PDB file of C-alpha atoms in Angstrom:
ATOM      1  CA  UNK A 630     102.212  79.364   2.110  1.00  0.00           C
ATOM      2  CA  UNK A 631     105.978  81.293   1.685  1.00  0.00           C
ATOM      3  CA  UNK A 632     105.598  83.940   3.490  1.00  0.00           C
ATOM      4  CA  UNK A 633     108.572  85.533   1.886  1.00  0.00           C
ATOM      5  CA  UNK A 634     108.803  85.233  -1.938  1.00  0.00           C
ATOM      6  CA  UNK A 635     112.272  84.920  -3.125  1.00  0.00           C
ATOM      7  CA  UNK A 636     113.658  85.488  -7.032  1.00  0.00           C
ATOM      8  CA  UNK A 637     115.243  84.313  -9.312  1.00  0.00           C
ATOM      9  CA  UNK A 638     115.602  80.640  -8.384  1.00  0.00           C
ATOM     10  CA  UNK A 639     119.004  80.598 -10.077  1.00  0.00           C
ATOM     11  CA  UNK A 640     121.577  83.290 -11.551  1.00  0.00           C
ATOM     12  CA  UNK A 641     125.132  82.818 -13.210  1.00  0.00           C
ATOM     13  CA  UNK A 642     127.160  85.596 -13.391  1.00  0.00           C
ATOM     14  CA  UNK A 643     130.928  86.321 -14.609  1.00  0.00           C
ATOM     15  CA  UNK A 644     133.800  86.537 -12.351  1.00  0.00           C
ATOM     16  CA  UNK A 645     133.983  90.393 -11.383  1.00  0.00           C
ATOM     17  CA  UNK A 646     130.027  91.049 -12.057  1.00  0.00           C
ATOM     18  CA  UNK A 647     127.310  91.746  -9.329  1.00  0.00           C
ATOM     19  CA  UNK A 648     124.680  89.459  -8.582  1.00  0.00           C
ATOM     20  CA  UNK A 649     121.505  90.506  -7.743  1.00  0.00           C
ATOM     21  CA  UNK A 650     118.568  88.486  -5.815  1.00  0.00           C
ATOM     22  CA  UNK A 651     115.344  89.965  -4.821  1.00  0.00           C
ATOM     23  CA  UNK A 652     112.677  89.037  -1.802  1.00  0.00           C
ATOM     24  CA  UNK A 653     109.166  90.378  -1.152  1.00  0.00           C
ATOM     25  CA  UNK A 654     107.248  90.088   1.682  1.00  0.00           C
ATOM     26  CA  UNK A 655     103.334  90.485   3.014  1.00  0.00           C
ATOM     27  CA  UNK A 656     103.559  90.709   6.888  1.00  0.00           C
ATOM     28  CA  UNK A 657     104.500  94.342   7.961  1.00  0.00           C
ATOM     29  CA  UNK A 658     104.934  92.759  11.474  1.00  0.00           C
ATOM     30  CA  UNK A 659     108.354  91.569  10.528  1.00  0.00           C
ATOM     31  CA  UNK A 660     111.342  93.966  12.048  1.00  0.00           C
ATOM     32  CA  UNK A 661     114.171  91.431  11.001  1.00  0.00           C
ATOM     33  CA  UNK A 662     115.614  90.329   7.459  1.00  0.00           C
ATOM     34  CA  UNK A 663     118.682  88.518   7.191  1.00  0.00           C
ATOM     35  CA  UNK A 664     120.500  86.839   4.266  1.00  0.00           C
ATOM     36  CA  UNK A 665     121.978  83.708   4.730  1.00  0.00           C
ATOM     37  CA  UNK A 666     124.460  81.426   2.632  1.00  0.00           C
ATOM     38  CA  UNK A 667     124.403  77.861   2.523  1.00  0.00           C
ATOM     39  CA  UNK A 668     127.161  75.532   0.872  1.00  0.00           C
ATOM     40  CA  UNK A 669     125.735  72.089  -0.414  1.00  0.00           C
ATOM     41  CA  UNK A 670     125.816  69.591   2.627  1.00  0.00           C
ATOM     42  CA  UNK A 671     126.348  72.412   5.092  1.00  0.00           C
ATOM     43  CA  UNK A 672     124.191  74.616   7.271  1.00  0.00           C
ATOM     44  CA  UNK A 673     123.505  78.316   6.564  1.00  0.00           C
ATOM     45  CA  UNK A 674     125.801  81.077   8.026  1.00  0.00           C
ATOM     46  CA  UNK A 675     124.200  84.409   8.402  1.00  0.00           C
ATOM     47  CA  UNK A 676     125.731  87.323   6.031  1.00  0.00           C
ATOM     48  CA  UNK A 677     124.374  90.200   6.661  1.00  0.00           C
ATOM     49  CA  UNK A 678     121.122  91.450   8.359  1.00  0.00           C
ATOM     50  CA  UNK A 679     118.726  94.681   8.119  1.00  0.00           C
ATOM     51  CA  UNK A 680     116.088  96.215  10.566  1.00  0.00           C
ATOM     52  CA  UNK A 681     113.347  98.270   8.677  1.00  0.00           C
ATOM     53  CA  UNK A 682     114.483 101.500  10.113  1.00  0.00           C
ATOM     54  CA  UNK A 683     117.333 101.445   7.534  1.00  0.00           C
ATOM     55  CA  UNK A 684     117.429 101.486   3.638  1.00  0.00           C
ATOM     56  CA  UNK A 685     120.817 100.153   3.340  1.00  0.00           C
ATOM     57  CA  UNK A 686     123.208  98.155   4.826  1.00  0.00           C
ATOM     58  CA  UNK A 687     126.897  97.154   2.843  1.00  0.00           C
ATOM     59  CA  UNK A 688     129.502  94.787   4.786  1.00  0.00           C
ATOM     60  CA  UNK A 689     132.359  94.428   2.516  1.00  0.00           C
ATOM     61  CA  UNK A 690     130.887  93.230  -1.121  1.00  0.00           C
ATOM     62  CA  UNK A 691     127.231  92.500   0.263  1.00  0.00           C
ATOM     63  CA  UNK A 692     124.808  94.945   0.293  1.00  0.00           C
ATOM     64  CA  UNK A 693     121.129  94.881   1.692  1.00  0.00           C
ATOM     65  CA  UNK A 694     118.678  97.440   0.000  1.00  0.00           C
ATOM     66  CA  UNK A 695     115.382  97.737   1.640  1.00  0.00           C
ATOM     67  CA  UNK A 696     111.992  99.311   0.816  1.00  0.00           C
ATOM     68  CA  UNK A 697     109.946  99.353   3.401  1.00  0.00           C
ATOM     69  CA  UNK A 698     107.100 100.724   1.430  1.00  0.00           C
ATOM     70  CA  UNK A 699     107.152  98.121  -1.035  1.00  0.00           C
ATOM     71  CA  UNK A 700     108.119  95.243   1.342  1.00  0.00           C
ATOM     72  CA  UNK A 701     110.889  94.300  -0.639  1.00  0.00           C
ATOM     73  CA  UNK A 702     114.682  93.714  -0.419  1.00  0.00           C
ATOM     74  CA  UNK A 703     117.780  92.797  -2.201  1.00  0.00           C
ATOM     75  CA  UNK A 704     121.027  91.299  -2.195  1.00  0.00           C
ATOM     76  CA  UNK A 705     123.687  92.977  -3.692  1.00  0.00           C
ATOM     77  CA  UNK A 706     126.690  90.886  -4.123  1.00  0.00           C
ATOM     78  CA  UNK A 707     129.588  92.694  -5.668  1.00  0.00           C
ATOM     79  CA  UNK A 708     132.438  91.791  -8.049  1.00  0.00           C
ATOM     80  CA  UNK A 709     131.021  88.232  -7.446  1.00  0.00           C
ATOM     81  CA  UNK A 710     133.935  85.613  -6.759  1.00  0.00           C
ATOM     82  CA  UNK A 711     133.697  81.682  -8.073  1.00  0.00           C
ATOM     83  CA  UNK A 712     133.892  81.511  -4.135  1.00  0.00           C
ATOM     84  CA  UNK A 713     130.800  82.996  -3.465  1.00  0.00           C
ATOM     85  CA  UNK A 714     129.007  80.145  -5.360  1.00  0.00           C
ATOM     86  CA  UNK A 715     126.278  79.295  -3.082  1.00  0.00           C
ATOM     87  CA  UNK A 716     122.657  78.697  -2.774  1.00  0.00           C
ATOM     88  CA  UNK A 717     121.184  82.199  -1.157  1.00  0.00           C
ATOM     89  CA  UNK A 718     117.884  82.519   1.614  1.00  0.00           C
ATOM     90  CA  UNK A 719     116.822  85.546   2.334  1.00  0.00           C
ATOM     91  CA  UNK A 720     114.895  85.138   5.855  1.00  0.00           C
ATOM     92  CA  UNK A 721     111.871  87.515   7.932  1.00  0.00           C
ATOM     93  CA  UNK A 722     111.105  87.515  11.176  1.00  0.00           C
ATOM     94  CA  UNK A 723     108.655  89.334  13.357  1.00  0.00           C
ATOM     95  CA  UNK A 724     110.663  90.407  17.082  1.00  0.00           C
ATOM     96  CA  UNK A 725     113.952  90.528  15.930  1.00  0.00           C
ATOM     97  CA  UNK A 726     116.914  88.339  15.430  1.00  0.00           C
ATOM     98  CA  UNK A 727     115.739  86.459  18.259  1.00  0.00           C
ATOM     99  CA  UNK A 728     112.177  85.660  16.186  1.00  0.00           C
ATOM    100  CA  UNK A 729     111.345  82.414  14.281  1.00  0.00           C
ATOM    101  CA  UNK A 730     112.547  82.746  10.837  1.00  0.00           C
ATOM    102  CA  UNK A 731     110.799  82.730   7.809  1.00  0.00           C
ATOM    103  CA  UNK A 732     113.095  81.264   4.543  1.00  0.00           C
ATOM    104  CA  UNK A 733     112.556  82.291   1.076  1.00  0.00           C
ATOM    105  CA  UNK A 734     112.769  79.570  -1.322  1.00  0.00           C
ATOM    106  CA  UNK A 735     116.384  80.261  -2.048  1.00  0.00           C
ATOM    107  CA  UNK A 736     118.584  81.424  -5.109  1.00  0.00           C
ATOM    108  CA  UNK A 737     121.631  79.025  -6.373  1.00  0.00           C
ATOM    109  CA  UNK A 738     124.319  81.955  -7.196  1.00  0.00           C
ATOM    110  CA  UNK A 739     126.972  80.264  -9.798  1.00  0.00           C
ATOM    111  CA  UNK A 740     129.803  82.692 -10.430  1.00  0.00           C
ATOM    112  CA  UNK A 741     131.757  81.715 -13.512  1.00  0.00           C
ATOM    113  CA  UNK A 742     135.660  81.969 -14.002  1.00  0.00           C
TER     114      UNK A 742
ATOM    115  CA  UNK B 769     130.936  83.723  16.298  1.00  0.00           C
ATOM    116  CA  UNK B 770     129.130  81.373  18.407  1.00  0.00           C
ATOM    117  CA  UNK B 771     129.407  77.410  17.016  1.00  0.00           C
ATOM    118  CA  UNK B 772     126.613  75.061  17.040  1.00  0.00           C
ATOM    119  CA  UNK B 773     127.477  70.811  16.381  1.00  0.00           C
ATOM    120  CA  UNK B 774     125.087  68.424  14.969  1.00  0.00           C
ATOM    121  CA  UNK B 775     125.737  64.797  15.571  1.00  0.00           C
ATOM    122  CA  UNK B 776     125.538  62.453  13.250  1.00  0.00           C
ATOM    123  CA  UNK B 777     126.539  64.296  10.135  1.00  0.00           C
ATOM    124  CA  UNK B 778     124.824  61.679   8.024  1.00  0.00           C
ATOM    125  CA  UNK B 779     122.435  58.806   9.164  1.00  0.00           C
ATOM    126  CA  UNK B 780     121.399  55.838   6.925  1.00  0.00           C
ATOM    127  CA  UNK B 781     118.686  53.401   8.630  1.00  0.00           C
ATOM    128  CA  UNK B 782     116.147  51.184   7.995  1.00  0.00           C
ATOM    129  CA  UNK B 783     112.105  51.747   7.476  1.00  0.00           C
ATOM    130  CA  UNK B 784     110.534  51.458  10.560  1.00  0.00           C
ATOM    131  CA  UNK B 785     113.614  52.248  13.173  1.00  0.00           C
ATOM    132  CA  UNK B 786     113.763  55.568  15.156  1.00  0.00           C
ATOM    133  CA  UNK B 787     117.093  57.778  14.537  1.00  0.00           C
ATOM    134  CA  UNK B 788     118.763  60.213  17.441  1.00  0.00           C
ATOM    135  CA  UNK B 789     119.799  63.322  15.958  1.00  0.00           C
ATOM    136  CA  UNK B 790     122.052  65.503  18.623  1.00  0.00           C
ATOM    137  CA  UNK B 791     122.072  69.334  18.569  1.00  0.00           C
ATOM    138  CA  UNK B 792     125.035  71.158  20.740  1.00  0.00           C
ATOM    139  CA  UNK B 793     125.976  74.660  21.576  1.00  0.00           C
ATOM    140  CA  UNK B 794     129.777  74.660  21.976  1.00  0.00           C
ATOM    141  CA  UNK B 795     130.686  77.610  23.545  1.00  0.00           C
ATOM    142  CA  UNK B 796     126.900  79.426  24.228  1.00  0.00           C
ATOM    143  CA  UNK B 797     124.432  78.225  26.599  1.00  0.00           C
ATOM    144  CA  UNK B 798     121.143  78.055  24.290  1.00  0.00           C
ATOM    145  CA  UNK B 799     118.183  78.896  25.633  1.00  0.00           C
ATOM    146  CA  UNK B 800     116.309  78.240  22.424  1.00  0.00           C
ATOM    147  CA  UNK B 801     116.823  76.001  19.700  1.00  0.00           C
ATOM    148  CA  UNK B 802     114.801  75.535  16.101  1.00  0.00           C
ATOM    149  CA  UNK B 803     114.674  72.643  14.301  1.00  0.00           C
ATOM    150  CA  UNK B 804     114.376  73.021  10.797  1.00  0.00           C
ATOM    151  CA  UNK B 805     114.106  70.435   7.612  1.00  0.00           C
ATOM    152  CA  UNK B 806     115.152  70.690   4.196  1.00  0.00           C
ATOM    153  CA  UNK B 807     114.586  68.741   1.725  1.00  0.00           C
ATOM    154  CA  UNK B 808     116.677  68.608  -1.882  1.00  0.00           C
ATOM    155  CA  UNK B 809     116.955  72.213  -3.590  1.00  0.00           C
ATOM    156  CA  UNK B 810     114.545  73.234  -1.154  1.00  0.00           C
ATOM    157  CA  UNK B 811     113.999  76.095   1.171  1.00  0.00           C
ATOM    158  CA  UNK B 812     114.414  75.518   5.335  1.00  0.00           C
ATOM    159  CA  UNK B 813     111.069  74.747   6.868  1.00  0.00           C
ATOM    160  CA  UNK B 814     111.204  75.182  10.738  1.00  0.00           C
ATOM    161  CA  UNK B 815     109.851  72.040  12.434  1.00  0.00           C
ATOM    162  CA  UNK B 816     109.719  73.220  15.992  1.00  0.00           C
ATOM    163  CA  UNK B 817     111.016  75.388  18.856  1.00  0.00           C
ATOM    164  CA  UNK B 818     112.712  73.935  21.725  1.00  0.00           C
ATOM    165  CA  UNK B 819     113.182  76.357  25.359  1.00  0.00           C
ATOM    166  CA  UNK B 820     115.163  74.699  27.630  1.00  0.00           C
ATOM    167  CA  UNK B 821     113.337  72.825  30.223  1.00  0.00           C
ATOM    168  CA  UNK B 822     109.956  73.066  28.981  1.00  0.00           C
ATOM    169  CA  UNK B 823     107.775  71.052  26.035  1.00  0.00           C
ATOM    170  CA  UNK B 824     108.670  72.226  22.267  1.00  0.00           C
ATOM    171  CA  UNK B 825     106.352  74.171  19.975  1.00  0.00           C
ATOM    172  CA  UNK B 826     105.298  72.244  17.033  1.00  0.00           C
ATOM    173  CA  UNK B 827     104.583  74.584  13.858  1.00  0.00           C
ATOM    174  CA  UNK B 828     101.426  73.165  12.032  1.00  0.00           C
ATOM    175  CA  UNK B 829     101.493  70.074  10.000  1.00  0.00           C
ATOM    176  CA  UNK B 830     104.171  68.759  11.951  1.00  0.00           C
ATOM    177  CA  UNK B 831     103.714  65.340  14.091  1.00  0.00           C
ATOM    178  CA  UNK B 832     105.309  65.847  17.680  1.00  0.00           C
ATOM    179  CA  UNK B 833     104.416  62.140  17.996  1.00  0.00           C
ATOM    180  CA  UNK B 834     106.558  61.466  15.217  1.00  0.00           C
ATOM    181  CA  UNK B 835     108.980  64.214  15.747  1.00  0.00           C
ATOM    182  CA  UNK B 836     109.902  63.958  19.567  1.00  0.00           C
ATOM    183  CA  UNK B 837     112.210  67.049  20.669  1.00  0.00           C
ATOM    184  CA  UNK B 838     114.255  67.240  24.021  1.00  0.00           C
ATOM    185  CA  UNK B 839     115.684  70.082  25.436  1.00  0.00           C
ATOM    186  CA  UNK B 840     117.151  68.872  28.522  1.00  0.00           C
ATOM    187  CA  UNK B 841     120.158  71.277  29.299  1.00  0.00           C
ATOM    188  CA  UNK B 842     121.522  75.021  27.957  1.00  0.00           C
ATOM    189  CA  UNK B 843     123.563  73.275  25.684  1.00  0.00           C
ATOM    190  CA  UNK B 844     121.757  70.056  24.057  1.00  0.00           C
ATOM    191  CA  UNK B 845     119.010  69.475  22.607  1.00  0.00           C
ATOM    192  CA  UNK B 846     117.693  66.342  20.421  1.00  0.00           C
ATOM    193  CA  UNK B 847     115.804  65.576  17.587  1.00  0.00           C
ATOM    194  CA  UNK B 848     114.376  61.811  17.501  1.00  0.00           C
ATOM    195  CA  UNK B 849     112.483  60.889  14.347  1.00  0.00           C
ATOM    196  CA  UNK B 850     110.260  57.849  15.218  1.00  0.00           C
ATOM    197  CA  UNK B 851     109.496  54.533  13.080  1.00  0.00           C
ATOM    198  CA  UNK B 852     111.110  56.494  10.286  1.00  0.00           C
ATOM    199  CA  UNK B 853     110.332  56.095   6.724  1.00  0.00           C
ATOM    200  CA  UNK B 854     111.634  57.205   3.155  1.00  0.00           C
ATOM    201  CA  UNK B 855     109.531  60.219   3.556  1.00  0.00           C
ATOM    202  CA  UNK B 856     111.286  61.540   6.383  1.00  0.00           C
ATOM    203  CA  UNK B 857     114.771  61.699   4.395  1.00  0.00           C
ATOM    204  CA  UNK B 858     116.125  64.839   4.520  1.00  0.00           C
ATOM    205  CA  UNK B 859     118.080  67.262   5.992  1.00  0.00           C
ATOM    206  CA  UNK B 860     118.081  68.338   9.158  1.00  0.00           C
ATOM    207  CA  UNK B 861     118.975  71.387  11.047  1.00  0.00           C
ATOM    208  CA  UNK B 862     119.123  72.851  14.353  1.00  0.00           C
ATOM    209  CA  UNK B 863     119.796  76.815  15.095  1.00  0.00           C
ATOM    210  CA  UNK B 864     120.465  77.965  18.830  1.00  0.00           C
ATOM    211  CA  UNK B 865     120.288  81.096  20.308  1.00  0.00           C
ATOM    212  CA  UNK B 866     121.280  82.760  23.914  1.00  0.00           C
ATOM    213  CA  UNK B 867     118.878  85.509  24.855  1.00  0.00           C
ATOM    214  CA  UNK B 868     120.120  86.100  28.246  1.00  0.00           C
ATOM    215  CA  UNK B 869     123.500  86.008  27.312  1.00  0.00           C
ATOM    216  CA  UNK B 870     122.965  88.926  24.420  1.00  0.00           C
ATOM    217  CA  UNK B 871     123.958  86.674  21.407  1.00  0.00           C
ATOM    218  CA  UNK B 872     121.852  88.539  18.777  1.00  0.00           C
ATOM    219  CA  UNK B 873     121.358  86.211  16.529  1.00  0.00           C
ATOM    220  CA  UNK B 874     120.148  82.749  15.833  1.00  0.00           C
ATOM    221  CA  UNK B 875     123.662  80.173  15.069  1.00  0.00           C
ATOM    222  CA  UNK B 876     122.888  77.378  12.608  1.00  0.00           C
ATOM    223  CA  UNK B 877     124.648  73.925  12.881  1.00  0.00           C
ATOM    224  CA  UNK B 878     125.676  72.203   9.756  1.00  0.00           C
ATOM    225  CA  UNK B 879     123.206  69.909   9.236  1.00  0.00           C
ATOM    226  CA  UNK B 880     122.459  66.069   9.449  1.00  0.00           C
ATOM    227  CA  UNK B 881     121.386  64.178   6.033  1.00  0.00           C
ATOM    228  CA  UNK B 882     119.016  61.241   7.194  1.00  0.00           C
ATOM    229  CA  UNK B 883     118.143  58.754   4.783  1.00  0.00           C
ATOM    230  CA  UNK B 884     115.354  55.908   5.508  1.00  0.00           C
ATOM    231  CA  UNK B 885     116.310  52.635   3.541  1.00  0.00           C
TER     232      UNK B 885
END
């Protein structure tokens, strides 16, 4: 059972445009969500990462948005890059960064010229 | 940031034959490390924890008799996938992390593509 439910499986967007990818989650015992990006044939690398204390979080063109009273957060990617074409997880945890991670099911980002 | 190797990068080998995948923290000690499996245009699925020095936690459905884990030093640990078959092909990953030394976050290696002939 995915714990955390991830959408849409799949976005294109334009060179310049913002990309948007949602997750939703059940367990309020999770205190950790981090994005991650993962290149085909490669491992993911951690982008950016909230605690539930915050609403927001923006590092450079990635922002986190968080509502902790609907259990949801987004990915904001902005003035999307063909570089940033990637397949996106958004992750939960219960005790931190340190906790076993839960994946969504993932979102392939393709950012067109 | 903190780099984690996986050795082999891809693995091809026969039905039946029992593959050695090798996880390494290259400039952390790791007291923990996941192990995690993917399969095609799929989502990570975490396999099993590994504490150095001690026996790994299995999550449910997955065989530790088939899966065996070793976590012998701060800085290794393996993955062996017994009498493997085509079922098992996939990808696998290993994330460390260093509680003690206050890395806060879990480091992912790149990944090791197994496929059973």
């Amino acid at each position: 059972q995915q714990q955390v439910k991830q959408s849409p499986q799949s976005l294109i967007v334009q060179k310049g445009g913002i990309s948007i990818i949602n997750c939703a989650y059940e367990n309020t015992a999770f205190d950790y969500f981090p994005w991650y990006q993962q290149f085909p044939g490669k491992g993911p690398a951690l982008l950016i990462a909230i605690r539930p204390d915050v609403s927001e979080k923006k590092e450079g063109r990635f922002t986190i948005s968080f509502n902790k009273s609907a259990k949801q957060f987004s990915l904001h990617i902005m003035d999307s890059q063909p570089g940033d074409s990637a397949t996106y997880f958004c992750a939960a945890s219960k005790g931190g960064s340190w906790g076993k991670l839960q994946f969504g099911a993932g979102t392939q980002v393709v950012v067109t010229p | 940031g903190a780099v984690v190797s996986q050795h082999p990068s891809r693995v091809i080998c026969k039905s039946g034959t029992s593959v050695k995948i090798e996880c390494r923290s290259l400039d952390f000690q790791a007291t923990t490390m996941f192990w995690y499996r993917q399969f095609p245009k799929q989502s990570l699925m975490l396999m099993a924890t590994s504490n150095e020095g001690s026996k790994a936690t299995y999550e449910q459905g997955v065989e530790k008799d088939k899966f065996l884990i070793n976590h012998a030093s701060l800085t290794l640990s393996t993955l062996t996938v017994t009498s493997a078959h085509p079922e098992d092909s996939s990808f696998y990953i290993c994330s460390a992390r260093d509680l003690a030394g206050g890395l806060n976050e879990q480091f992912f290696g790149p990944g090791t593509r197994l496929t059973v002939l």
